[in-house]
mmCIF file of C-alpha atoms in Angstrom:
data_model
loop_
_atom_site.group_PDB
_atom_site.id
_atom_site.type_symbol
_atom_site.label_atom_id
_atom_site.label_comp_id
_atom_site.label_asym_id
_atom_site.label_seq_id
_atom_site.Cartn_x
_atom_site.Cartn_y
_atom_site.Cartn_z
ATOM 1 C CA MET A 1 -16.329 -58.698 6.250
ATOM 2 C CA PRO A 2 -18.073 -59.320 2.893
ATOM 3 C CA VAL A 3 -20.395 -56.643 1.559
ATOM 4 C CA GLN A 4 -24.041 -57.669 1.829
ATOM 5 C CA ASN A 5 -26.929 -56.153 -0.093
ATOM 6 C CA ARG A 6 -29.606 -56.673 2.517
ATOM 7 C CA HIS A 7 -33.155 -56.236 1.217
ATOM 8 C CA ARG A 8 -31.941 -55.389 -2.281
ATOM 9 C CA SER A 9 -32.035 -58.820 -3.847
ATOM 10 C CA ILE A 10 -34.734 -60.236 -6.099
ATOM 11 C CA GLN A 11 -37.666 -61.465 -3.988
ATOM 12 C CA THR A 12 -39.645 -63.271 -6.670
ATOM 13 C CA TYR A 13 -37.477 -66.309 -7.380
ATOM 14 C CA GLU A 14 -39.737 -68.956 -8.860
ATOM 15 C CA THR A 15 -39.329 -72.523 -7.603
ATOM 16 C CA PRO A 16 -37.928 -74.797 -10.332
ATOM 17 C CA LYS A 17 -40.074 -77.596 -11.720
ATOM 18 C CA ASP A 18 -37.455 -80.288 -11.067
ATOM 19 C CA LEU A 19 -37.454 -79.479 -7.337
ATOM 20 C CA LEU A 20 -41.259 -79.440 -7.194
ATOM 21 C CA ASP A 21 -41.438 -82.754 -9.046
ATOM 22 C CA ALA A 22 -38.985 -84.295 -6.556
ATOM 23 C CA ILE A 23 -41.007 -82.924 -3.618
ATOM 24 C CA LYS A 24 -44.288 -84.256 -5.007
ATOM 25 C CA MET A 25 -42.730 -87.673 -5.530
ATOM 26 C CA GLN A 26 -41.141 -87.760 -2.059
ATOM 27 C CA TRP A 27 -44.349 -86.700 -0.265
ATOM 28 C CA GLU A 28 -46.700 -88.508 -2.659
ATOM 29 C CA ILE A 29 -48.550 -85.309 -3.546
ATOM 30 C CA GLU A 30 -50.323 -85.201 -6.891
ATOM 31 C CA ALA A 31 -50.768 -81.419 -6.732
ATOM 32 C CA PHE A 32 -50.526 -78.710 -4.091
ATOM 33 C CA ASP A 33 -53.963 -77.393 -3.210
ATOM 34 C CA VAL A 34 -52.807 -73.838 -2.465
ATOM 35 C CA ASP A 35 -49.659 -71.841 -3.198
ATOM 36 C CA LEU A 36 -49.526 -69.392 -0.307
ATOM 37 C CA ALA A 37 -47.275 -66.801 -2.003
ATOM 38 C CA ALA A 38 -47.590 -66.931 -5.785
ATOM 39 C CA GLN A 39 -46.993 -63.795 -7.821
ATOM 40 C CA ASP A 40 -49.800 -64.704 -10.239
ATOM 41 C CA ALA A 41 -51.681 -67.663 -11.740
ATOM 42 C CA ALA A 42 -48.858 -68.391 -14.194
ATOM 43 C CA SER A 43 -46.260 -68.810 -11.437
ATOM 44 C CA SER A 44 -48.546 -70.582 -8.949
ATOM 45 C CA LYS A 45 -47.489 -74.043 -7.835
ATOM 46 C CA GLY A 46 -50.949 -74.875 -6.512
ATOM 47 C CA LEU A 47 -54.438 -75.465 -7.853
ATOM 48 C CA GLU A 48 -55.317 -72.192 -6.102
ATOM 49 C CA PHE A 49 -53.065 -69.396 -4.891
ATOM 50 C CA ILE A 50 -52.879 -66.353 -2.655
ATOM 51 C CA SER A 51 -51.507 -63.347 -4.535
ATOM 52 C CA PRO A 52 -49.485 -60.459 -3.092
ATOM 53 C CA GLU A 53 -52.610 -58.296 -3.372
ATOM 54 C CA GLN A 54 -54.573 -60.794 -1.261
ATOM 55 C CA ASP A 55 -51.748 -60.735 1.333
ATOM 56 C CA SER A 56 -51.068 -64.258 2.523
ATOM 57 C CA LEU A 57 -49.953 -62.999 5.939
ATOM 58 C CA ALA A 58 -53.422 -61.454 6.478
ATOM 59 C CA THR A 59 -55.382 -64.357 4.940
ATOM 60 C CA PRO A 60 -56.225 -67.526 6.914
ATOM 61 C CA TRP A 61 -54.376 -70.572 5.611
ATOM 62 C CA PRO A 62 -56.596 -73.619 5.030
ATOM 63 C CA PHE A 63 -56.464 -76.882 6.964
ATOM 64 C CA GLY A 64 -56.862 -80.299 5.402
ATOM 65 C CA ALA A 65 -54.978 -79.201 2.280
ATOM 66 C CA ASP A 66 -51.482 -79.615 0.883
ATOM 67 C CA LEU A 67 -49.893 -76.158 0.956
ATOM 68 C CA TRP A 68 -46.794 -74.834 -0.818
ATOM 69 C CA LEU A 69 -44.890 -71.753 0.311
ATOM 70 C CA ASN A 70 -41.817 -70.124 -1.200
ATOM 71 C CA PRO A 71 -41.978 -66.749 0.593
ATOM 72 C CA PRO A 72 -39.878 -63.658 -0.125
ATOM 73 C CA PHE A 73 -36.576 -64.188 1.700
ATOM 74 C CA LYS A 74 -36.080 -60.551 2.730
ATOM 75 C CA ASN A 75 -38.203 -60.844 5.894
ATOM 76 C CA ILE A 76 -38.771 -64.469 6.849
ATOM 77 C CA THR A 77 -39.928 -63.958 10.444
ATOM 78 C CA PRO A 78 -43.629 -63.197 9.815
ATOM 79 C CA TRP A 79 -43.873 -66.156 7.430
ATOM 80 C CA VAL A 80 -42.376 -68.734 9.778
ATOM 81 C CA ARG A 81 -44.309 -67.260 12.707
ATOM 82 C CA LYS A 82 -47.580 -67.709 10.814
ATOM 83 C CA ALA A 83 -46.574 -71.232 9.737
ATOM 84 C CA ALA A 84 -45.880 -72.189 13.371
ATOM 85 C CA GLU A 85 -49.237 -70.689 14.425
ATOM 86 C CA TRP A 86 -50.988 -72.626 11.628
ATOM 87 C CA HIS A 87 -49.297 -75.794 12.864
ATOM 88 C CA ARG A 88 -50.391 -75.208 16.490
ATOM 89 C CA ASP A 89 -53.983 -74.200 15.634
ATOM 90 C CA PRO A 90 -56.673 -76.670 16.850
ATOM 91 C CA GLY A 91 -58.063 -76.681 13.294
ATOM 92 C CA GLN A 92 -54.917 -78.548 12.282
ATOM 93 C CA PHE A 93 -56.637 -81.624 13.720
ATOM 94 C CA TYR A 94 -58.216 -81.908 10.262
ATOM 95 C CA GLY A 95 -54.812 -82.495 8.766
ATOM 96 C CA GLY A 96 -52.952 -81.026 5.895
ATOM 97 C CA LEU A 97 -49.331 -80.518 5.076
ATOM 98 C CA LEU A 98 -47.328 -77.334 4.660
ATOM 99 C CA LEU A 99 -44.028 -77.482 2.812
ATOM 100 C CA MET A 100 -42.032 -74.257 2.916
ATOM 101 C CA LEU A 101 -38.827 -73.373 1.038
ATOM 102 C CA LEU A 102 -36.444 -71.204 3.067
ATOM 103 C CA PRO A 103 -32.798 -70.185 3.275
ATOM 104 C CA ALA A 104 -30.961 -72.589 5.577
ATOM 105 C CA ALA A 105 -30.285 -69.912 8.206
ATOM 106 C CA VAL A 106 -30.185 -72.283 11.188
ATOM 107 C CA GLY A 107 -28.373 -69.723 13.342
ATOM 108 C CA SER A 108 -31.122 -67.121 12.999
ATOM 109 C CA ASN A 109 -33.611 -66.150 15.682
ATOM 110 C CA TRP A 110 -36.567 -66.942 13.392
ATOM 111 C CA TYR A 111 -35.242 -70.471 12.936
ATOM 112 C CA ARG A 112 -34.740 -70.967 16.670
ATOM 113 C CA ASP A 113 -38.151 -69.581 17.630
ATOM 114 C CA HIS A 114 -40.482 -70.679 14.846
ATOM 115 C CA VAL A 115 -38.942 -73.537 12.856
ATOM 116 C CA GLU A 116 -36.879 -75.750 15.132
ATOM 117 C CA PRO A 117 -39.631 -76.485 17.704
ATOM 118 C CA HIS A 118 -42.380 -77.071 15.121
ATOM 119 C CA ALA A 119 -41.047 -78.380 11.816
ATOM 120 C CA ARG A 120 -39.210 -81.251 10.292
ATOM 121 C CA VAL A 121 -36.217 -79.758 8.457
ATOM 122 C CA HIS A 122 -34.780 -81.052 5.181
ATOM 123 C CA VAL A 123 -31.600 -79.259 4.066
ATOM 124 C CA LEU A 124 -31.518 -79.420 0.273
ATOM 125 C CA ASN A 125 -28.625 -80.894 -1.669
ATOM 126 C CA PRO A 126 -27.689 -79.837 -4.306
ATOM 127 C CA ARG A 127 -28.319 -76.105 -4.299
ATOM 128 C CA ILE A 128 -31.319 -74.823 -6.221
ATOM 129 C CA THR A 129 -31.178 -73.107 -9.597
ATOM 130 C CA TYR A 130 -34.287 -70.940 -9.695
ATOM 131 C CA VAL A 131 -36.416 -70.437 -12.808
ATOM 132 C CA GLY A 132 -34.809 -67.969 -15.211
ATOM 133 C CA HIS A 133 -31.310 -68.337 -13.743
ATOM 134 C CA THR A 134 -28.333 -70.349 -14.937
ATOM 135 C CA ASP A 135 -26.361 -70.513 -11.694
ATOM 136 C CA PRO A 136 -27.461 -72.064 -8.414
ATOM 137 C CA TYR A 137 -28.685 -69.796 -5.632
ATOM 138 C CA PRO A 138 -25.505 -68.850 -3.696
ATOM 139 C CA LYS A 139 -26.775 -70.072 -0.315
ATOM 140 C CA ASP A 140 -28.031 -73.358 1.045
ATOM 141 C CA CYS A 141 -31.800 -73.764 1.279
ATOM 142 C CA MET A 142 -34.046 -75.997 3.322
ATOM 143 C CA LEU A 143 -37.528 -77.356 3.057
ATOM 144 C CA ILE A 144 -39.539 -77.360 6.255
ATOM 145 C CA GLU A 145 -42.464 -79.697 6.777
ATOM 146 C CA LEU A 146 -45.343 -78.936 9.142
ATOM 147 C CA GLY A 147 -48.587 -80.798 9.722
ATOM 148 C CA VAL A 148 -50.318 -83.569 11.600
ATOM 149 C CA GLY A 149 -48.073 -86.584 12.078
ATOM 150 C CA VAL A 150 -44.812 -84.829 11.234
ATOM 151 C CA GLU A 151 -42.122 -86.457 13.355
ATOM 152 C CA LEU A 152 -40.171 -83.992 15.493
ATOM 153 C CA PRO A 153 -37.437 -83.098 16.004
ATOM 154 C CA SER A 154 -35.819 -83.943 12.740
ATOM 155 C CA PHE A 155 -32.990 -82.347 10.819
ATOM 156 C CA GLN A 156 -31.580 -84.078 7.798
ATOM 157 C CA THR A 157 -30.024 -83.477 4.405
ATOM 158 C CA TRP A 158 -32.235 -84.455 1.505
ATOM 159 C CA ARG A 159 -30.516 -85.209 -1.781
ATOM 160 C CA TRP A 160 -33.420 -84.243 -3.991
ATOM 161 C CA LYS A 161 -31.643 -84.570 -7.333
#
């Protein structure tokens, strides 16, 4: 079995501009209102952001806004759980869209419990090369879409580039 370095990898991979531009074009978003997991203002992909010090998992996520989330991949479960809860909240009646970048771990329990029943899934092709890196991320990634009017179930490959 291959050696895995669980929980030892970099957790602050910044989403590349070319992927964000493709997402904004596809979803007709001029700008994300809030980046739910930015490291700082310089790396934020939204007009506003929630920093690690503010703790996005402990902060209410807004409704009626376009939200971006590229969470740390080391422990996805609390992030997808909160996204599913946000999606099911009665406040969601006011609309809004959450787009979340995740590893394409479709065999995981977090995917089964919190993504599959609630989100539209777009597996990304080609693989992503994160900011500051020259090689693509070694695993497939997916973009999940949650919000009012999102057609479920849906699982498709999106050739974003």
